[in-house]
Amino acid sequence: MMKMKRKILALTFDDGPSPDTTADVLDILAEYRIPATFFLVGQNITPDTEPLLRKAVSLGCELGNHSFSHPDMTALSPYEMSVEIDETSKRIERITGKPTRFFRPPYIAVNEDMIRQIPLTFIGGYGINDYDQNLSVEARVSGITDLAADGRILVMHDSEGNSRTAEALRRIIPLLLV
Ligand SMILES: [Zn+2]
């Protein structure tokens, strides 16, 4: 959560953890002492990326579930949904030591089976196509800051190779703190 005078908004990052982009995002968050929420893809939680997640927790960040393999979960059976969720929560809880609370559906695609089957709080948010690696840093900065508003949840992506979002974040945070 970021406090802008009396205003608050939440920064969230989807599709990580990734060795490079997540590391860069964490360095920036640490510099400003701003916690964020990371919605993690379970298959990316490996011995290589776990130290980054431990750092995130030590900075006060929340770790959420974003499925195991990032499918469109509306196409899955209830059993397959549970496998996606449970393995990811297990990997997260090995790091946090606490029950996982939040879930962001891949592609924000939701159906009734998912709501019945997934015992987590579903979290949406406002974002731009910052997962498109061709999108310029400038467009990311203006796109995200245009979406900023009191009480909003902003969505960005810390997937591997998406260094432009980390670059943009370095410029976005000072603009939001004004
Ligand atoms: Zn995603």
Coordinates of C-alpha atoms in Angstrom, one line a residue, residues 1-11 29 32 34-35 150 154 169 172-178:
M1 CA 0.0 0.0 0.0
M2 CA 1.2 3.5 -0.8
K3 CA 0.0 6.4 1.2
M4 CA -0.5 9.6 -0.8
K5 CA -1.3 12.1 2.0
R6 CA -4.7 10.6 3.0
K7 CA -5.0 8.6 -0.2
I8 CA -4.0 5.0 -0.5
L9 CA -3.5 2.7 -3.5
A10 CA -2.1 -0.8 -3.9
L11 CA 0.7 -1.8 -6.3
L29 CA 10.3 -0.9 -3.5
Y32 CA 11.0 3.8 -1.2
I34 CA 6.7 0.7 -0.2
P35 CA 5.3 -2.8 0.1
D150 CA -7.7 6.6 -4.3
L154 CA -2.9 -1.2 -9.9
L169 CA 8.2 1.9 -11.8
I172 CA 5.9 6.0 -11.4
I173 CA 6.5 5.9 -7.7
P174 CA 7.7 9.5 -7.3
L175 CA 4.8 10.7 -9.4
L176 CA 2.3 8.8 -7.2
L177 CA 3.9 10.1 -4.0
V178 CA 3.3 13.7 -4.8

